[in-house]
C-alpha atoms as an extended CHARMM CRD file, in Angstrom:
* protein
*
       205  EXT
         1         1  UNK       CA           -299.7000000000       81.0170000000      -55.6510000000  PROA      1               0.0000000000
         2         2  UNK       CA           -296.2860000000       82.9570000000      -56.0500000000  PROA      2               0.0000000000
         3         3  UNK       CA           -295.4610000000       82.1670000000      -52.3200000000  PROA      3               0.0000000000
         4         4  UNK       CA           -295.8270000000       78.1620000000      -53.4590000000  PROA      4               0.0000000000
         5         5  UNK       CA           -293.8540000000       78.8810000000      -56.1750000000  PROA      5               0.0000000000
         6         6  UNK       CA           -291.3640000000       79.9170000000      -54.0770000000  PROA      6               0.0000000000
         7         7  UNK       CA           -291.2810000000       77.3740000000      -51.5270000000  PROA      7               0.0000000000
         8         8  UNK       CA           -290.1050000000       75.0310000000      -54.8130000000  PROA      8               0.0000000000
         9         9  UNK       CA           -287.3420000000       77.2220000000      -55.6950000000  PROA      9               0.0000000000
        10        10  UNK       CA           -285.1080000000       76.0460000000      -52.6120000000  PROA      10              0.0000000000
        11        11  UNK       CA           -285.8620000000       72.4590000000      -53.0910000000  PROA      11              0.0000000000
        12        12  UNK       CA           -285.4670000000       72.6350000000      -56.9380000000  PROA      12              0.0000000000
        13        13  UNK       CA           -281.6690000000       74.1400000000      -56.4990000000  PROA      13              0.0000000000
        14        14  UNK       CA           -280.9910000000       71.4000000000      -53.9920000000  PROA      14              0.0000000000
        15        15  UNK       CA           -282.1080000000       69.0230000000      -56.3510000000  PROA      15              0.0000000000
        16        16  UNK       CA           -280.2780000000       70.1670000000      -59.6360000000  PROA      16              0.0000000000
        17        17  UNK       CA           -276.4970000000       70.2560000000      -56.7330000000  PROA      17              0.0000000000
        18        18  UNK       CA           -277.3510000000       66.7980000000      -55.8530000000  PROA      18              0.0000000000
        19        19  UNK       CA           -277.4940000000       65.4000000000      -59.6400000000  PROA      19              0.0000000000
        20        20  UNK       CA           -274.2800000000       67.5560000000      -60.2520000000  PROA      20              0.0000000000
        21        21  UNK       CA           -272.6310000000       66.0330000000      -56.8470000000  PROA      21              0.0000000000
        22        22  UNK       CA           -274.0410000000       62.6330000000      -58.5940000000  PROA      22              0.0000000000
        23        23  UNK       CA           -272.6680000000       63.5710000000      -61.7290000000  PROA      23              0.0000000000
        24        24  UNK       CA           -269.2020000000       64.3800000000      -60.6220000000  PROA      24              0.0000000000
        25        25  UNK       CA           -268.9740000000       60.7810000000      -58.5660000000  PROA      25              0.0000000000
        26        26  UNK       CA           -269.9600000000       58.9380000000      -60.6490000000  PROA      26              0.0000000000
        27        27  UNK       CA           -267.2560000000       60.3690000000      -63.8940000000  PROA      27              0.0000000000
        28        28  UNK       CA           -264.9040000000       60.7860000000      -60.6100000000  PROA      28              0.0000000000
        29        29  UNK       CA           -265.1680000000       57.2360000000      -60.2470000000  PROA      29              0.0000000000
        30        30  UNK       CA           -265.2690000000       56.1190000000      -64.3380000000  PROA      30              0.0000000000
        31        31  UNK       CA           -262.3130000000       58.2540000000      -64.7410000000  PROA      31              0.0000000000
        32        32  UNK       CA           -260.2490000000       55.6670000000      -62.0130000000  PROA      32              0.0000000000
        33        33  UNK       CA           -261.7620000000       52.6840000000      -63.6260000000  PROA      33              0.0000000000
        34        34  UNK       CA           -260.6490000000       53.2720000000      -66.8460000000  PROA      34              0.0000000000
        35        35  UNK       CA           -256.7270000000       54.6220000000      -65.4910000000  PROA      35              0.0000000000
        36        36  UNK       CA           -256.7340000000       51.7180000000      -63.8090000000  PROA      36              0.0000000000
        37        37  UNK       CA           -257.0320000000       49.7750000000      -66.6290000000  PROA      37              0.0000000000
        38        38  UNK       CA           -254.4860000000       51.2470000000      -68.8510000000  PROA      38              0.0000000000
        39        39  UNK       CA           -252.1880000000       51.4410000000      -66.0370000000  PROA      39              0.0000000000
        40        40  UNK       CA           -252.5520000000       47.6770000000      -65.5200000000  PROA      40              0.0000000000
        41        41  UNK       CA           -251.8330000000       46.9780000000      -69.9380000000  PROA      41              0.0000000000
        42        42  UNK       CA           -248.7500000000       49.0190000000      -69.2080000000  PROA      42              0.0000000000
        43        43  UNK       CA           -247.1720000000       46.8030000000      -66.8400000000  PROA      43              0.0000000000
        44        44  UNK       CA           -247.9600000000       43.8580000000      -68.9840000000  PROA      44              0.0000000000
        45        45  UNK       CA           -246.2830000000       45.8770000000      -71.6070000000  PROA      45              0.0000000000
        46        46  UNK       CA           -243.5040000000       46.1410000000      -69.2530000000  PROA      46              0.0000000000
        47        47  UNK       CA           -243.6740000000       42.3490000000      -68.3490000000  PROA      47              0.0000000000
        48        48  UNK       CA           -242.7290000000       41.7550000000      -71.5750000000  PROA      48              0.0000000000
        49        49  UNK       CA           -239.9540000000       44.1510000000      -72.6150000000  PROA      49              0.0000000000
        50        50  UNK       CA           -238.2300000000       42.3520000000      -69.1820000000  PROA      50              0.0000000000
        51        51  UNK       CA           -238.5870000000       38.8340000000      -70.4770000000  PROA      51              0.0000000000
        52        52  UNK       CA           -236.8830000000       40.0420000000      -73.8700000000  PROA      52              0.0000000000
        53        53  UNK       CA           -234.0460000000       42.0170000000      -71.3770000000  PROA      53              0.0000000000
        54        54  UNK       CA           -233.5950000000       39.0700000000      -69.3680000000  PROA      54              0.0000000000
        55        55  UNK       CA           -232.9890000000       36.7390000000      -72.2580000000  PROA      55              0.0000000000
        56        56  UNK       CA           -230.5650000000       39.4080000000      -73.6900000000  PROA      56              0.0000000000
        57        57  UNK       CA           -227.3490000000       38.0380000000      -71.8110000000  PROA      57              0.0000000000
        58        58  UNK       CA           -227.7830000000       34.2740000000      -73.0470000000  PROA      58              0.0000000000
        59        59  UNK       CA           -227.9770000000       35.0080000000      -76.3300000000  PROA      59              0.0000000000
        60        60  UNK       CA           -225.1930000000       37.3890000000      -76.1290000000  PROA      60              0.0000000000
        61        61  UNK       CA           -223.3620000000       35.1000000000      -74.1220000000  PROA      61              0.0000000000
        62        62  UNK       CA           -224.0230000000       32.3410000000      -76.9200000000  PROA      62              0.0000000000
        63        63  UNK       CA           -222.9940000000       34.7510000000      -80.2620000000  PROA      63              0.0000000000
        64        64  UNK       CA           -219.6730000000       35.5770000000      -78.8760000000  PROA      64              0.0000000000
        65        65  UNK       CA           -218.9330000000       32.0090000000      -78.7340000000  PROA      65              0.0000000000
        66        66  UNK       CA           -219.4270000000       31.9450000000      -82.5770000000  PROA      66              0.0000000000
        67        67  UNK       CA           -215.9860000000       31.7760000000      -84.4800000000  PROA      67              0.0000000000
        68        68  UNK       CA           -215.2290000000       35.3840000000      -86.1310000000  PROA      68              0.0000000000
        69        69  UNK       CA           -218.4830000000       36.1990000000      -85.2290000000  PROA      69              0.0000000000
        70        70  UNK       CA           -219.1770000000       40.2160000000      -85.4190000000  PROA      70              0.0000000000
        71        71  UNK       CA           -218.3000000000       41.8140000000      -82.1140000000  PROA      71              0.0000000000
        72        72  UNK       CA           -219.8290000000       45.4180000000      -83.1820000000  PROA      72              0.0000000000
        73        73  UNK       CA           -223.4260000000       43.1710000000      -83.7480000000  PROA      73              0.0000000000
        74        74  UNK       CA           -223.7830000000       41.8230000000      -79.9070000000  PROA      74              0.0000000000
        75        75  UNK       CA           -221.7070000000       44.5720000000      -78.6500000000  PROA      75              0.0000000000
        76        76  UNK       CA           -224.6860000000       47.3050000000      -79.7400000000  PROA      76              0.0000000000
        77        77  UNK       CA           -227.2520000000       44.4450000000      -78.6110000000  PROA      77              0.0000000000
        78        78  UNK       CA           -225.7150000000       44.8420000000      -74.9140000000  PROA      78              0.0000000000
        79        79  UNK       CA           -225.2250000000       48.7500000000      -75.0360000000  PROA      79              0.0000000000
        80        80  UNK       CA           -228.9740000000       49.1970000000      -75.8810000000  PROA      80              0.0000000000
        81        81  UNK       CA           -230.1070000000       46.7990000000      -73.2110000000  PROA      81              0.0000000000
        82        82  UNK       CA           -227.5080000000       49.1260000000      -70.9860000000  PROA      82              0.0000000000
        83        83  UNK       CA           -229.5320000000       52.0960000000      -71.6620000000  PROA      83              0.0000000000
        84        84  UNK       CA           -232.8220000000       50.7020000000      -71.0970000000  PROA      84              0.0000000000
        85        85  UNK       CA           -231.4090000000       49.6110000000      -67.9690000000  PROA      85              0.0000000000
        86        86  UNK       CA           -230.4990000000       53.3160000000      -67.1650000000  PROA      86              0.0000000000
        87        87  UNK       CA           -233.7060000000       54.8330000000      -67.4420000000  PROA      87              0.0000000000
        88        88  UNK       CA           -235.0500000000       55.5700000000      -63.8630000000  PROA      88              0.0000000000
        89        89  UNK       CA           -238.2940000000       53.7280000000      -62.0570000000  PROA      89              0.0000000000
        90        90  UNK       CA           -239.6500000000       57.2410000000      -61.8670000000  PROA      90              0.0000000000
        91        91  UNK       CA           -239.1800000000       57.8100000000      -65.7660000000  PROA      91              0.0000000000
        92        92  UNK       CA           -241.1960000000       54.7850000000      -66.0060000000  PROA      92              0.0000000000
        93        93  UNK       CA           -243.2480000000       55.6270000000      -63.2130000000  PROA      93              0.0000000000
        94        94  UNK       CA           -244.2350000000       58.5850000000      -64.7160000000  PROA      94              0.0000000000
        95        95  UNK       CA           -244.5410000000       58.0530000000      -68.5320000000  PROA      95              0.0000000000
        96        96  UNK       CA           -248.2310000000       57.7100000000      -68.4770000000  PROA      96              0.0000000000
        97        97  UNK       CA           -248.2800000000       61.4510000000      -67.2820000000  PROA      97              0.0000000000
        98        98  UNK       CA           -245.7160000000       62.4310000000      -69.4930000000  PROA      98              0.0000000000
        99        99  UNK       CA           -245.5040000000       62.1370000000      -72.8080000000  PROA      99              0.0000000000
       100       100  UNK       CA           -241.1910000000       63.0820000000      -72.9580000000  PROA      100             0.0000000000
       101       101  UNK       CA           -240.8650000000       60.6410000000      -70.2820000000  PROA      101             0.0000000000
       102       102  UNK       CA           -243.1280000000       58.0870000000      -72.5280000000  PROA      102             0.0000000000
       103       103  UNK       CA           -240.6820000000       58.8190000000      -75.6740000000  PROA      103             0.0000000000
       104       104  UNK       CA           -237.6460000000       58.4800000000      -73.7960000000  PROA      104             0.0000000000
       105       105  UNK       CA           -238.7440000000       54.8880000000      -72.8250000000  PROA      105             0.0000000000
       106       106  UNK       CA           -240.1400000000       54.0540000000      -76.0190000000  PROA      106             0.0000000000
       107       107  UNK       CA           -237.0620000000       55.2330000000      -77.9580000000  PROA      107             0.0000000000
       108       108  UNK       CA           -234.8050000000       52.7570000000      -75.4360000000  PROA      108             0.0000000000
       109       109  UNK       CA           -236.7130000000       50.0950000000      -76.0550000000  PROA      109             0.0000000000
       110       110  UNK       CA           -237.0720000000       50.3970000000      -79.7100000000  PROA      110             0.0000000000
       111       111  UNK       CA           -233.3940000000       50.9070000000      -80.4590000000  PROA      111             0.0000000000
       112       112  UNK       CA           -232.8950000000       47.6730000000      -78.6040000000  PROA      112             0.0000000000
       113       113  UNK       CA           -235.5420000000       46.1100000000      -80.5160000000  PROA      113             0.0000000000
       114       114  UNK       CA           -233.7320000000       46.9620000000      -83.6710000000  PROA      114             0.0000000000
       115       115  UNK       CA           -230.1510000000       45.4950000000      -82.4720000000  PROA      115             0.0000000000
       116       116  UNK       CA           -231.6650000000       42.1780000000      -81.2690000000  PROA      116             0.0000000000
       117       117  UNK       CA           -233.0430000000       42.2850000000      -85.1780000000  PROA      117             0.0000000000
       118       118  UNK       CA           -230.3050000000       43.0730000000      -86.7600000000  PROA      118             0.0000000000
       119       119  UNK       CA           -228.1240000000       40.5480000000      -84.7900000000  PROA      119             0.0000000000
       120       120  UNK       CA           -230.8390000000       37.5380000000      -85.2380000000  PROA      120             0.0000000000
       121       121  UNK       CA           -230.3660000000       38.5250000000      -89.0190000000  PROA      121             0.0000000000
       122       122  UNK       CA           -226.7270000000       38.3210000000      -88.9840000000  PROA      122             0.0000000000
       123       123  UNK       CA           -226.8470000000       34.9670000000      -87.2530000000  PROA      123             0.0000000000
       124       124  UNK       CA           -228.0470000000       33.9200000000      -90.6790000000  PROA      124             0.0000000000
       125       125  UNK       CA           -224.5870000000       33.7220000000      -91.8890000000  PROA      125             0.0000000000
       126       126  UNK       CA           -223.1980000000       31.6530000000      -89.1660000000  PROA      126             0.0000000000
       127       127  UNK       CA           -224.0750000000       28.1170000000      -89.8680000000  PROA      127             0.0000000000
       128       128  UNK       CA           -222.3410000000       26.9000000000      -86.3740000000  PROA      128             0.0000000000
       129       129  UNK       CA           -225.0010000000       29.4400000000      -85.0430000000  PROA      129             0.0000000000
       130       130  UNK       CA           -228.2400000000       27.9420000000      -86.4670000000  PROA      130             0.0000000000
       131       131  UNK       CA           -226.7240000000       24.0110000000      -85.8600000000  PROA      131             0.0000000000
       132       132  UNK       CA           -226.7300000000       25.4140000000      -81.8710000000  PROA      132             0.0000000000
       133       133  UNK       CA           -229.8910000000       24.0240000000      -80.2990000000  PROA      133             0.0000000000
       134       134  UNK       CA           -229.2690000000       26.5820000000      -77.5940000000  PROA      134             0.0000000000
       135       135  UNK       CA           -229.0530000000       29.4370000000      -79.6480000000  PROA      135             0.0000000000
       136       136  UNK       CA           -231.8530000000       27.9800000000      -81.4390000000  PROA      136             0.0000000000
       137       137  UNK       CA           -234.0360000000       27.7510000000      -78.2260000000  PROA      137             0.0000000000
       138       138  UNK       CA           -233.3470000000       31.4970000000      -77.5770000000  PROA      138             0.0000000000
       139       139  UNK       CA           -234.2590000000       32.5370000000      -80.9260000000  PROA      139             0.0000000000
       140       140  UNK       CA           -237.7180000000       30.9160000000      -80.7840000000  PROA      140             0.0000000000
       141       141  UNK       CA           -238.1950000000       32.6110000000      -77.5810000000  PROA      141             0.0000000000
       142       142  UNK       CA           -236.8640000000       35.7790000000      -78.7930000000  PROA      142             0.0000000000
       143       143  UNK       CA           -239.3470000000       35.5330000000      -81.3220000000  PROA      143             0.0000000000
       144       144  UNK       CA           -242.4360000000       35.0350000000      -79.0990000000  PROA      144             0.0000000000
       145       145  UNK       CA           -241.1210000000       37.8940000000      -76.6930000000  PROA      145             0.0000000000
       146       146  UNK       CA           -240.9660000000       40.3450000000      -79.6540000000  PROA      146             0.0000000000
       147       147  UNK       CA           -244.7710000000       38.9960000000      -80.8090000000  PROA      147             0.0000000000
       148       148  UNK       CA           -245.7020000000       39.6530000000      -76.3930000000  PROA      148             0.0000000000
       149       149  UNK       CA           -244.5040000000       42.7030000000      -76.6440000000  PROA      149             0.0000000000
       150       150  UNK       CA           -246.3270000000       43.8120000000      -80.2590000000  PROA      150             0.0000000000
       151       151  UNK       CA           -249.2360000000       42.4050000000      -78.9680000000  PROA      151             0.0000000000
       152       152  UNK       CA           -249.2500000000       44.0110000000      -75.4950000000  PROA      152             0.0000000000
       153       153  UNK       CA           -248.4610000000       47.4050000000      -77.0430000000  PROA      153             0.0000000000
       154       154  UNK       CA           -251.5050000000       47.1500000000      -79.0550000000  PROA      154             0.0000000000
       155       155  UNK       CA           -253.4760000000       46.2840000000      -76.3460000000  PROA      155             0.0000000000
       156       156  UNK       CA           -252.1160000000       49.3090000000      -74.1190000000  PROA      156             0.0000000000
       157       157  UNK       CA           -252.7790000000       51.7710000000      -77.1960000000  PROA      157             0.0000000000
       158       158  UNK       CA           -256.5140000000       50.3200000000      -77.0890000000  PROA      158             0.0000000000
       159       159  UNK       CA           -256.7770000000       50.8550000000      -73.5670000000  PROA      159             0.0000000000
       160       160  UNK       CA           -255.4110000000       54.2260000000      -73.9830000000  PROA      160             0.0000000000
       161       161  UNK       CA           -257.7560000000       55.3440000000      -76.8420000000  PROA      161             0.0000000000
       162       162  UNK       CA           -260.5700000000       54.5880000000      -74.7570000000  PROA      162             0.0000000000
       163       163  UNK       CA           -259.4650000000       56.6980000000      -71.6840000000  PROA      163             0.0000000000
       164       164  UNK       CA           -258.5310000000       59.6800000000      -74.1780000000  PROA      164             0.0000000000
       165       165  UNK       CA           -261.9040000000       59.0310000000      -75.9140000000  PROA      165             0.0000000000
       166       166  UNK       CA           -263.6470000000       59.4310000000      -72.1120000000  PROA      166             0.0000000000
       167       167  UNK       CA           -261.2520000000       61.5430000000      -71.1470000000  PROA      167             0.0000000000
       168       168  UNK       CA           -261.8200000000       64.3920000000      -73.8360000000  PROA      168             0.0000000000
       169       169  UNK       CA           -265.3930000000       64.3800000000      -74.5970000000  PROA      169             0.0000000000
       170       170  UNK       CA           -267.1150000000       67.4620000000      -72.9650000000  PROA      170             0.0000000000
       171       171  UNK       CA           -268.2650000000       67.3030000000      -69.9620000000  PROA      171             0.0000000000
       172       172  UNK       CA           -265.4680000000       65.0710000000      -68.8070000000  PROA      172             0.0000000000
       173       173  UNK       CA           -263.0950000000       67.2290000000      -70.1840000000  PROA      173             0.0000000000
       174       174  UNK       CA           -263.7520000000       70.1710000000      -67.9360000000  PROA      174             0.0000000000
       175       175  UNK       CA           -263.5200000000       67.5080000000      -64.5610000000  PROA      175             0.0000000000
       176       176  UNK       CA           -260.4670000000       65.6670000000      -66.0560000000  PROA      176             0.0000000000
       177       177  UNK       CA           -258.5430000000       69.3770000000      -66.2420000000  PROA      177             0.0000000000
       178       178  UNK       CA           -259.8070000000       70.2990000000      -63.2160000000  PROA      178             0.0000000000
       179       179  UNK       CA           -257.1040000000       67.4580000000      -61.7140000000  PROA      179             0.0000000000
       180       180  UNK       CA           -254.1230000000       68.4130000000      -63.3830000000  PROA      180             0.0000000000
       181       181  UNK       CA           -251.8000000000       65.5910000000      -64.5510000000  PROA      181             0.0000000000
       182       182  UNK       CA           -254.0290000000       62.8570000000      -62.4470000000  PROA      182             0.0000000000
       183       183  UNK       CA           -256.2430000000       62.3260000000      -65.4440000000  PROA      183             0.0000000000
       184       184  UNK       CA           -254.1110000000       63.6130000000      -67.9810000000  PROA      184             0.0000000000
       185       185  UNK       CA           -254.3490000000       61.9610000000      -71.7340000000  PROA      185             0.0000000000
       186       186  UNK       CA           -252.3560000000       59.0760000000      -72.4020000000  PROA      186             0.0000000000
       187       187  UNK       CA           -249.5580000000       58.8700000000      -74.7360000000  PROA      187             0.0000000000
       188       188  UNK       CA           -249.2650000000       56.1120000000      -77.9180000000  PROA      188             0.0000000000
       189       189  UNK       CA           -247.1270000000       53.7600000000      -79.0500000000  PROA      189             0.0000000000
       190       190  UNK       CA           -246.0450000000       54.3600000000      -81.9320000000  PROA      190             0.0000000000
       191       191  UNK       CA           -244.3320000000       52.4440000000      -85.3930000000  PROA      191             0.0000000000
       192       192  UNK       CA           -240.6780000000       52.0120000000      -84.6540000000  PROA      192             0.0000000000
       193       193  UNK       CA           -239.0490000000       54.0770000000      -87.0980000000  PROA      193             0.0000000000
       194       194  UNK       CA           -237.8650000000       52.5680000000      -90.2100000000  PROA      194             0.0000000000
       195       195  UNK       CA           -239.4180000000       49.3200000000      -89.0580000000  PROA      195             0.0000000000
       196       196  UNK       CA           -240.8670000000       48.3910000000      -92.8860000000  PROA      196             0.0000000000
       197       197  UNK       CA           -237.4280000000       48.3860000000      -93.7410000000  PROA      197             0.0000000000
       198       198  UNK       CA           -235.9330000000       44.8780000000      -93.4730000000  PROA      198             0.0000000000
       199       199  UNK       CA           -232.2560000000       45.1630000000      -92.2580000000  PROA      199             0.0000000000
       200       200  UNK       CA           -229.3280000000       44.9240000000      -94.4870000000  PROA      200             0.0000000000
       201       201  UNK       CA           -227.2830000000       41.8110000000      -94.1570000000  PROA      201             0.0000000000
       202       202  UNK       CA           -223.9650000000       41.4320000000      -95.4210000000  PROA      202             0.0000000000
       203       203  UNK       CA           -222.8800000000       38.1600000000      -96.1200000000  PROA      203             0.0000000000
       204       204  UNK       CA           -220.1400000000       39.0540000000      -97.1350000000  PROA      204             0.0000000000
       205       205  UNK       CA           -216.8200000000       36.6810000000      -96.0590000000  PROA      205             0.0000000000
């Protein structure tokens, strides 16, 4: 009876490897699926931040053309789209598996965010400005962009809650950390700072 018993105990241990083996495929393999996804919302995310960038220089290009209009206002707006320009592909690249690198992004995009607002705001006191049907066609699709762009960053923090959520529950944690940076948790948009504060316009001759 023991020697039966025994004969089990090699097939038994081959049997509980091969569910682990199983195991670790199959989260392996639910691990990619769900990078893949939030690595595909961030390049929409990106999508959109270049449509705002590449509509940048038209409505710069349309302000200055304003009589007395304020050169610090699109002079900031061009400066900001500057340094989002300087940030490197591999800053980018990387900001999924970084959350510094993710920062540094978000902060360049945010701060040119906030000088397309306060410029569209200003443009309030220009009356030439809002009788421009160009400048009026750029402001609409300013507008959209910025709505793309909220929505899209919404979508990516979604898509990143639900890796983190797999990601972190036990026992995918322990596989997840056992490849480094390749599964690492995914950083979050967050609220552009002091964006429930409407900007101050000075109307002012």
């Amino acid at each position: 009876m023991q020697q039966r018993r025994a004969s089990y105990v090699p097939w038994a241990i081959l049997a509980i490897i091969v569910v682990i083996v199983l195991w670790i495929f199959a989260t392996y393999n639910s691990l990619v699926t769900s990078d893949q996804a939030v690595q595909a919302q961030w390049a929409q995310v990106q999508t959109a931040y270049q449509r705002r960038a590449d509509l940048i220089p038209n409505l710069v290009a349309t302000v200055k053309g304003a009589a007395n209009f304020e050169k610090s206002t699109y002079i900031a707006v061009a400066q900001a789209r500057a340094q989002v320009g300087q940030i490197s592909p591999q800053v980018v690249q990387n900001a999924l598996r970084n959350p510094q690198a993710f920062a540094q992004y978000q902060h360049a995009q945010d701060t040119l965010g906030t000088a397309l607002t306060h410029l569209l705001a200003v443009t309030e006191n220009y009356p030439q400005l809002q009788a421009n049907q160009d400048f009026l066609t750029l402001q609409a699709q300013l507008e959209g962009t910025e709505n793309r762009i909220a929505v899209e960053r919404r979508r990516y923090n979604l898509q990143a809650q639900a890796f983190n959520t797999q990601r972190n529950t036990a026992p995918t944690v322990f596989l997840a950390n056992f490849f480094g940076t390749e599964f690492a948790s995914k950083p979050y948009f967050q609220a552009t700072q002091g964006a429930q504060t409407a900007p101050a316009v000075n109307f002012s001759p």
